[in-house]
Coordinates of C-alpha atoms and ligand atoms in Angstrom, one line a residue:
X1 CA -11.4 -3.9 1.3
X2 CA -14.6 -3.1 -0.8
X3 CA -17.5 -5.7 -0.5
X4 CA -17.5 -5.9 -4.4
X5 CA -13.8 -7.1 -4.1
X6 CA -14.6 -9.7 -1.4
X7 CA -17.9 -10.9 -3.2
X8 CA -16.0 -11.4 -6.5
X9 CA -13.5 -13.6 -4.7
X10 CA -16.1 -15.8 -3.1
X11 CA -16.6 -18.3 -5.7
X12 CA -15.7 -22.0 -6.6
X13 CA -12.3 -22.6 -8.1
X14 CA -12.3 -21.8 -11.8
X15 CA -11.0 -23.8 -14.6
X16 CA -7.4 -22.7 -15.0
X17 CA -6.8 -24.4 -18.4
X18 CA -9.3 -22.6 -20.5
X19 CA -12.5 -20.5 -20.4
X20 CA -13.5 -17.3 -18.7
X21 CA -10.4 -16.8 -16.5
X22 CA -8.2 -16.4 -19.5
X23 CA -10.1 -13.6 -21.0
X24 CA -10.7 -11.9 -17.6
X25 CA -6.9 -11.9 -17.0
X26 CA -6.3 -10.3 -20.5
X27 CA -8.7 -7.6 -19.6
X28 CA -6.6 -6.6 -16.4
X29 CA -3.7 -5.4 -18.5
X30 CA -5.1 -2.3 -20.1
X31 CA -6.6 -1.4 -16.8
X32 CA -3.5 -1.8 -14.8
X33 CA -1.6 0.4 -17.4
X34 CA -4.4 3.0 -17.1
X35 CA -3.8 3.1 -13.3
X36 CA 0.0 3.5 -13.7
X37 CA -0.2 6.0 -16.5
X38 CA 1.7 4.0 -19.0
X39 CA 1.5 2.5 -22.5
X40 CA 4.4 0.2 -21.5
X41 CA 4.5 -3.3 -20.2
X42 CA 3.2 -5.0 -17.1
X43 CA 4.3 -8.2 -15.3
X44 CA 2.2 -9.7 -12.6
X45 CA 3.6 -11.7 -9.7
X46 CA 2.4 -13.8 -6.8
X47 CA 4.2 -12.0 -4.1
X48 CA 4.1 -8.8 -1.9
X49 CA 5.8 -5.6 -2.3
X50 CA 9.0 -7.0 -1.1
X51 CA 8.8 -9.5 -4.0
X52 CA 8.2 -6.6 -6.3
X53 CA 11.4 -5.0 -5.1
X54 CA 13.3 -8.1 -5.9
X55 CA 11.5 -8.7 -9.3
X56 CA 12.2 -5.3 -10.6
X57 CA 15.9 -5.4 -9.6
X58 CA 16.5 -8.8 -10.9
X59 CA 15.4 -7.9 -14.4
X60 CA 17.8 -4.9 -14.9
X61 CA 20.6 -5.0 -12.3
X62 CA 23.3 -7.7 -12.2
X63 CA 25.2 -8.7 -9.0
X64 CA 28.2 -6.4 -8.8
X65 CA 26.5 -3.5 -10.6
X66 CA 25.6 -0.3 -8.8
X67 CA 22.2 1.5 -7.8
X68 CA 21.6 4.8 -6.3
X69 CA 19.1 4.9 -3.5
X70 CA 18.0 8.3 -2.1
X71 CA 16.0 7.0 0.8
X72 CA 13.5 9.0 2.9
X73 CA 12.3 6.3 5.4
X74 CA 12.2 2.5 6.1
X75 CA 11.0 1.7 2.7
X76 CA 13.7 3.3 0.7
X77 CA 16.2 1.5 3.1
X78 CA 14.3 -1.7 2.6
X79 CA 14.6 -1.6 -1.3
X80 CA 18.4 -0.9 -0.7
X81 CA 18.6 -4.0 1.5
X82 CA 17.0 -6.1 -1.1
X83 CA 19.5 -4.8 -3.6
X84 CA 22.3 -5.7 -1.3
X85 CA 20.9 -9.2 -0.9
X86 CA 21.1 -9.5 -4.7
X87 CA 24.8 -8.7 -4.6
X88 CA 24.2 -5.2 -6.0
X89 CA 26.4 -2.4 -4.8
X90 CA 24.3 0.4 -3.1
X91 CA 25.2 3.9 -3.2
X92 CA 22.9 5.3 -0.4
X93 CA 21.8 8.9 0.2
X94 CA 19.9 8.7 3.6
X95 CA 17.5 11.8 3.7
X96 CA 16.4 10.8 7.3
X97 CA 12.7 10.5 8.1
X98 CA 11.3 14.0 7.5
X99 CA 12.4 15.1 4.1
X100 CA 11.5 14.2 0.5
X101 CA 14.2 13.1 -1.9
X102 CA 16.4 16.2 -2.7
X103 CA 16.9 16.1 -6.6
X104 CA 20.0 18.2 -6.1
X105 CA 21.7 15.5 -3.9
X106 CA 20.9 13.0 -6.6
X107 CA 22.4 15.3 -9.2
X108 CA 25.6 15.5 -7.3
X109 CA 25.7 11.8 -7.1
X110 CA 25.2 11.3 -10.7
X111 CA 27.8 14.0 -11.5
X112 CA 30.3 12.2 -9.3
X113 CA 29.7 9.0 -11.2
X114 CA 32.1 9.8 -14.0
X115 CA 32.3 6.2 -15.4
X116 CA 28.4 6.1 -15.2
X117 CA 28.4 3.0 -13.1
X118 CA 25.0 3.7 -11.6
X119 CA 22.7 1.5 -13.5
X120 CA 19.4 2.7 -11.7
X121 CA 18.1 5.2 -9.3
X122 CA 15.6 3.6 -6.8
X123 CA 13.1 6.2 -5.6
X124 CA 10.1 5.5 -3.3
X125 CA 7.3 7.7 -4.3
X126 CA 5.5 7.7 -0.9
X127 CA 7.5 6.3 1.9
X128 CA 5.0 4.7 4.0
X129 CA 7.0 5.0 7.2
X130 CA 7.6 8.7 7.2
X131 CA 4.7 9.6 5.0
X132 CA 6.8 11.7 2.8
X133 CA 6.1 12.0 -0.8
X134 CA 8.9 12.7 -3.4
X135 CA 8.8 14.2 -6.8
X136 CA 9.5 11.5 -9.4
X137 CA 9.4 13.9 -12.4
X138 CA 12.1 16.0 -10.9
X139 CA 14.4 13.1 -10.7
X140 CA 13.8 12.3 -14.4
X141 CA 14.7 16.0 -15.2
X142 CA 18.0 15.7 -13.3
X143 CA 19.0 12.4 -15.0
X144 CA 18.2 14.1 -18.4
X145 CA 20.0 17.2 -17.6
X146 CA 23.0 15.3 -16.5
X147 CA 22.9 13.0 -19.5
X148 CA 23.0 9.9 -17.2
X149 CA 21.7 6.7 -18.7
X150 CA 20.5 5.1 -15.4
X151 CA 17.1 3.8 -15.3
X152 CA 14.6 5.6 -13.0
X153 CA 12.7 3.1 -10.8
X154 CA 9.7 4.1 -8.7
X155 CA 8.3 2.3 -5.8
X156 CA 4.6 3.2 -5.9
X157 CA 3.4 0.5 -3.5
X158 CA 1.9 3.0 -1.2
X159 CA 1.0 5.7 -3.7
X160 CA -0.5 4.1 -6.8
X161 CA -4.2 4.8 -7.2
X162 CA -4.0 7.2 -4.2
X163 CA -1.5 9.9 -5.1
X164 CA -1.2 11.4 -8.6
X165 CA 1.3 9.4 -10.6
X166 CA 2.0 9.2 -14.5
X167 CA 4.6 6.7 -15.2
X168 CA 5.2 7.7 -18.9
X169 CA 4.8 11.5 -18.5
X170 CA 7.0 11.6 -15.4
X171 CA 9.7 9.6 -17.1
X172 CA 9.8 6.5 -14.7
X173 CA 11.3 3.5 -16.6
X174 CA 10.1 1.1 -14.1
X175 CA 7.2 1.3 -11.5
X176 CA 6.0 -1.2 -8.9
X177 CA 3.0 -1.7 -6.8
X178 CA 1.4 -4.3 -4.7
X179 CA -2.2 -5.5 -4.5
X180 CA -3.2 -4.6 -1.0
X181 CA -2.9 -0.8 -0.9
X182 CA -4.5 1.5 -3.4
X183 CA -5.6 -1.4 -5.5
X184 CA -7.8 -2.7 -2.6
X185 CA -7.2 -6.4 -3.0
X186 CA -5.8 -8.7 -0.3
X187 CA -2.0 -8.9 0.0
X188 CA -0.4 -11.5 -2.3
X189 CA 0.0 -9.9 -5.7
X190 CA 2.4 -7.4 -7.1
X191 CA 2.9 -5.6 -10.3
X192 CA 6.1 -4.4 -12.2
X193 CA 5.6 -1.9 -15.0
X194 CA 8.4 -1.2 -17.4
X195 CA 9.1 0.7 -20.6
X196 CA 11.0 -0.2 -23.8
X197 CA 14.2 1.3 -22.4
X198 CA 14.0 -1.0 -19.2
X199 CA 13.1 -3.9 -21.6
X200 CA 16.2 -3.4 -23.6
X201 CA 18.3 -3.3 -20.4
X202 CA 16.8 -6.6 -19.4
X203 CA 17.5 -8.1 -22.8
X204 CA 21.2 -7.3 -22.2
X205 CA 21.4 -8.9 -18.8
X206 CA 23.7 -12.0 -18.6
X207 CA 20.9 -13.9 -17.0
X208 CA 17.8 -13.4 -15.0
X209 CA 16.2 -15.9 -12.6
X210 CA 13.4 -17.7 -14.2
X211 CA 10.8 -16.8 -11.6
X212 CA 11.3 -13.1 -11.6
X213 CA 12.0 -12.7 -15.3
X214 CA 9.3 -10.3 -16.5
X215 CA 9.7 -11.3 -20.2
X216 CA 7.0 -14.0 -20.6
X217 CA 4.8 -12.5 -17.9
X218 CA 4.5 -9.3 -19.8
X219 CA 4.1 -11.0 -23.3
X220 CA 2.8 -14.6 -22.6
X221 CA 2.6 -16.9 -25.4
X222 CA 0.2 -19.0 -23.3
X223 CA -1.8 -18.3 -20.4
X224 CA 0.4 -20.3 -17.9
X225 CA 3.3 -17.8 -18.6
X226 CA 1.4 -14.8 -17.1
X227 CA 2.2 -16.2 -13.6
X228 CA 5.2 -18.5 -14.2
X229 CA 2.9 -21.3 -12.9
X230 CA -0.6 -21.4 -11.5
X231 CA -2.6 -18.3 -11.6
X232 CA -3.7 -16.6 -8.2
X233 CA -7.2 -17.2 -9.2
X234 CA -9.2 -15.6 -6.5
X235 CA -7.0 -12.6 -6.2
X236 CA -7.5 -12.1 -9.9
X237 CA -11.3 -11.9 -9.6
X238 CA -10.8 -9.6 -6.7
X239 CA -8.5 -7.4 -8.8
X240 CA -11.0 -7.3 -11.7
X241 CA -13.8 -6.0 -9.3
X242 CA -11.3 -3.4 -7.9
X243 CA -10.3 -2.2 -11.3
X244 CA -13.9 -1.9 -12.3
X245 CA -14.4 0.5 -9.4
X246 CA -11.4 2.4 -10.3
X247 CA -12.5 2.7 -13.9
X248 CA -16.0 3.8 -12.8
X249 CA -14.5 6.5 -10.4
X250 CA -11.7 7.6 -12.8
X251 CA -8.2 8.4 -11.7
X252 CA -8.6 12.1 -11.5
X253 CA -11.5 11.7 -9.2
X254 CA -9.6 9.1 -7.1
X255 CA -6.7 11.5 -6.6
X256 CA -9.0 14.4 -5.7
X257 CA -10.8 12.2 -3.1
X258 CA -7.6 11.2 -1.5
X259 CA -6.4 14.7 -1.4
X260 CA -9.5 16.0 0.1
X261 CA -9.6 13.4 2.8
X262 CA -5.8 13.9 3.5
X263 CA -6.6 17.6 4.0
X264 CA -9.3 16.9 6.6
X265 CA -7.0 14.7 8.4
X266 CA -4.2 17.3 8.5
X267 CA -6.6 20.0 9.7
X268 CA -7.7 17.8 12.6
X269 CA -4.1 17.0 13.7
X270 CA -2.9 20.6 13.4
X271 CA -5.8 21.7 15.5
X272 CA -5.1 19.0 18.2
X273 CA -1.4 19.8 18.3
X274 CA -1.5 23.6 18.2
X275 CA 0.0 23.7 21.8
X276 CA 1.0 20.3 22.6
X277 CA 3.2 17.2 21.5
X278 CA 0.8 16.2 18.7
X279 CA 2.6 16.9 15.4
X280 CA 2.4 15.7 11.7
X281 CA 5.8 14.2 10.8
X282 CA 6.0 16.0 7.5
X283 CA 5.8 19.8 8.0
X284 CA 5.2 21.0 4.4
X285 CA 1.9 19.8 3.0
X286 CA 3.3 19.8 -0.6
X287 CA 5.4 16.8 0.6
X288 CA 2.8 14.9 2.4
X289 CA 1.5 11.7 1.1
X290 CA -2.3 11.5 0.4
X291 CA -2.4 7.9 1.3
X292 CA -0.8 7.6 4.8
X293 CA 0.0 10.1 7.5
X294 CA 2.6 9.6 10.2
X295 CA 2.6 11.6 13.4
X296 CA 4.1 12.0 16.9
X297 CA 2.0 12.4 19.9
X298 CA 4.3 12.1 22.9
X299 CA 6.3 9.2 24.2
X300 CA 4.1 6.2 25.2
X301 CA 0.9 7.9 24.1
X302 CA 0.6 6.4 20.6
X303 CA 0.9 2.9 22.1
X304 CA -1.8 3.7 24.6
X305 CA -4.1 5.3 21.9
X306 CA -3.6 2.5 19.4
X307 CA -4.6 -0.1 22.1
X308 CA -7.7 1.9 23.2
X309 CA -8.8 2.5 19.6
X310 CA -8.6 -1.1 18.6
X311 CA -10.0 -2.6 21.7
X312 CA -12.7 0.0 22.5
X313 CA -13.6 1.4 19.1
X314 CA -12.9 -0.9 16.3
X315 CA -10.2 1.1 14.6
X316 CA -6.7 -0.2 14.0
X317 CA -4.2 2.5 13.8
X318 CA -0.8 1.9 12.2
X319 CA 2.3 1.5 14.3
X320 CA 5.1 4.1 14.2
X321 CA 7.6 2.7 11.6
X322 CA 11.1 3.5 10.9
X323 CA 11.4 6.2 13.5
X324 CA 14.8 6.7 15.0
X325 CA 14.2 8.8 18.1
X326 CA 16.9 8.1 20.8
X327 CA 14.5 9.1 23.5
X328 CA 11.8 6.7 22.3
X329 CA 13.6 3.6 20.8
X330 CA 10.3 1.6 20.5
X331 CA 8.5 4.5 18.7
X332 CA 5.9 4.4 21.5
X333 CA 5.0 8.0 20.7
X334 CA 4.4 7.7 16.9
X335 CA 1.6 6.2 15.0
X336 CA 0.1 6.3 11.4
X337 CA -3.3 6.6 9.9
X338 CA -3.6 4.7 6.5
X339 CA -6.1 6.3 4.2
X340 CA -5.5 4.6 0.9
X341 CA -7.8 3.0 -1.5
X342 CA -11.4 2.4 -0.5
X343 CA -11.9 5.3 2.0
X344 CA -14.4 8.0 2.2
X345 CA -15.5 10.9 4.4
X346 CA -17.5 8.8 6.8
X347 CA -14.4 6.5 7.4
X348 CA -12.2 9.5 7.8
X349 CA -14.5 11.4 10.1
X350 CA -15.2 8.2 12.0
X351 CA -11.5 7.5 12.6
X352 CA -10.8 11.1 13.7
X353 CA -13.8 11.0 16.0
X354 CA -12.4 7.9 17.6
X355 CA -9.1 9.4 17.9
X356 CA -10.4 12.6 19.5
X357 CA -12.5 10.5 22.0
X358 CA -9.5 8.4 22.9
X359 CA -7.4 11.5 23.5
X360 CA -10.0 12.5 26.1
X361 CA -10.3 9.2 27.8
X362 CA -6.5 8.7 28.0
X363 CA -5.8 12.3 29.0
X364 CA -3.5 12.8 26.3
X365 CA -2.7 16.6 25.8
X366 CA -4.5 18.0 22.8
X367 CA -6.6 21.1 21.8
X368 CA -10.2 19.7 21.5
X369 CA -12.2 20.3 18.4
X370 CA -10.0 18.7 15.7
X371 CA -13.0 16.7 14.3
X372 CA -14.9 20.0 13.7
X373 CA -11.8 21.3 11.7
X374 CA -11.8 18.2 9.6
X375 CA -15.5 18.8 8.9
X376 CA -14.8 22.4 8.1
X377 CA -12.1 21.4 5.7
X378 CA -14.3 18.8 3.8
X379 CA -17.1 21.4 3.6
X380 CA -14.8 23.9 2.0
X381 CA -14.2 21.3 -0.7
Ligands
PLP1 C1 4.0 -1.7 1.8 C2 5.1 -1.1 1.1 C3 6.2 -2.0 0.5 C4 6.2 -3.4 0.9 O1 5.1 -4.2 0.6 P1 4.8 -5.6 1.2 O2 3.7 -6.0 0.5 O3 4.5 -5.2 2.7 O4 6.0 -6.4 1.1 C5 7.1 -1.4 -0.2 N1 7.1 -0.2 -0.5 C6 6.2 0.7 0.0 C7 6.3 2.2 -0.4 C8 5.1 0.2 0.7 O5 4.2 1.0 1.1

């Protein structure tokens, strides 16, 4: 989290009934739309990304209706589980953990849906477990070509403000994100963006639970309705500061920064792994996230490296998530590097330097010199 965000949160409790807070919250809305690339609506919630999954579905899919979920890792499966918990029928296309969503498989499922029962397609833009990135615009194209009315709903929790995303231009009807990833604010808030088509679907729902209903949150008649209760005051000041930073840098520059840093990371890992067990989970760079990178490093080695780097070098590496490897049921050979939001070259080179040091100390097989490759990649621009 940037210091500017933390400092903005460090303040006495504001007046929640009137005054500065109200105008400040109004000012967040156009900036959130800018980040999502939409002129549509946004509802803000006090919850995490799991809450945003439930909020988005609650507004447009009733119990007993059907969603299509082309899943590419733990988070796609997680959204499907939330749908199941709401009594929604789930038509799952499991892509495993190393492939992006295949639009042709989605096309086949839509074509097979003769009665057009599928009410929404739930697509995770970047699945944070596998670090695969899927093509959201390609799914819109398939829906249009098949003349299928289902909503296209995109989970952008990991990708928003890291990887290029244009809600309107790419034809997502609903997009969700959380506060704690690309938006650089502590966990505890989430955002559901929706267009007029999704708004009309909401209007035709038999009922929507009061707390998740996006109607008044997106078009409040009074301040209280933004949050269906007391506002998350300090998160909101943090978010204001984060959006100021995002506005100052600009979305194009933010996407470019993430792409460059991800490229440096891949160069290091590919070098370390040229003849050893070290391997990026996603083979094709075109399908790799610019916000998080999952990799394999040999059974047991990731656990050892993560322990060493957090205890000896002050870097917390992500656990291997959602890996189904029968030879390694606890995913002890997999880890992830998060590089979303407030990240720059010195953080990336520092993290890679720590990893290369850990590889040496722990005698984990690798080709030395990955950090130099990352520096080369950054120098090349
Ligand atoms: C983190 C994440 C979630 C869940 O968010 P929480 O805040 O942990 O509940 C959902 N989807 C994706 C793609 C994520 O990266």
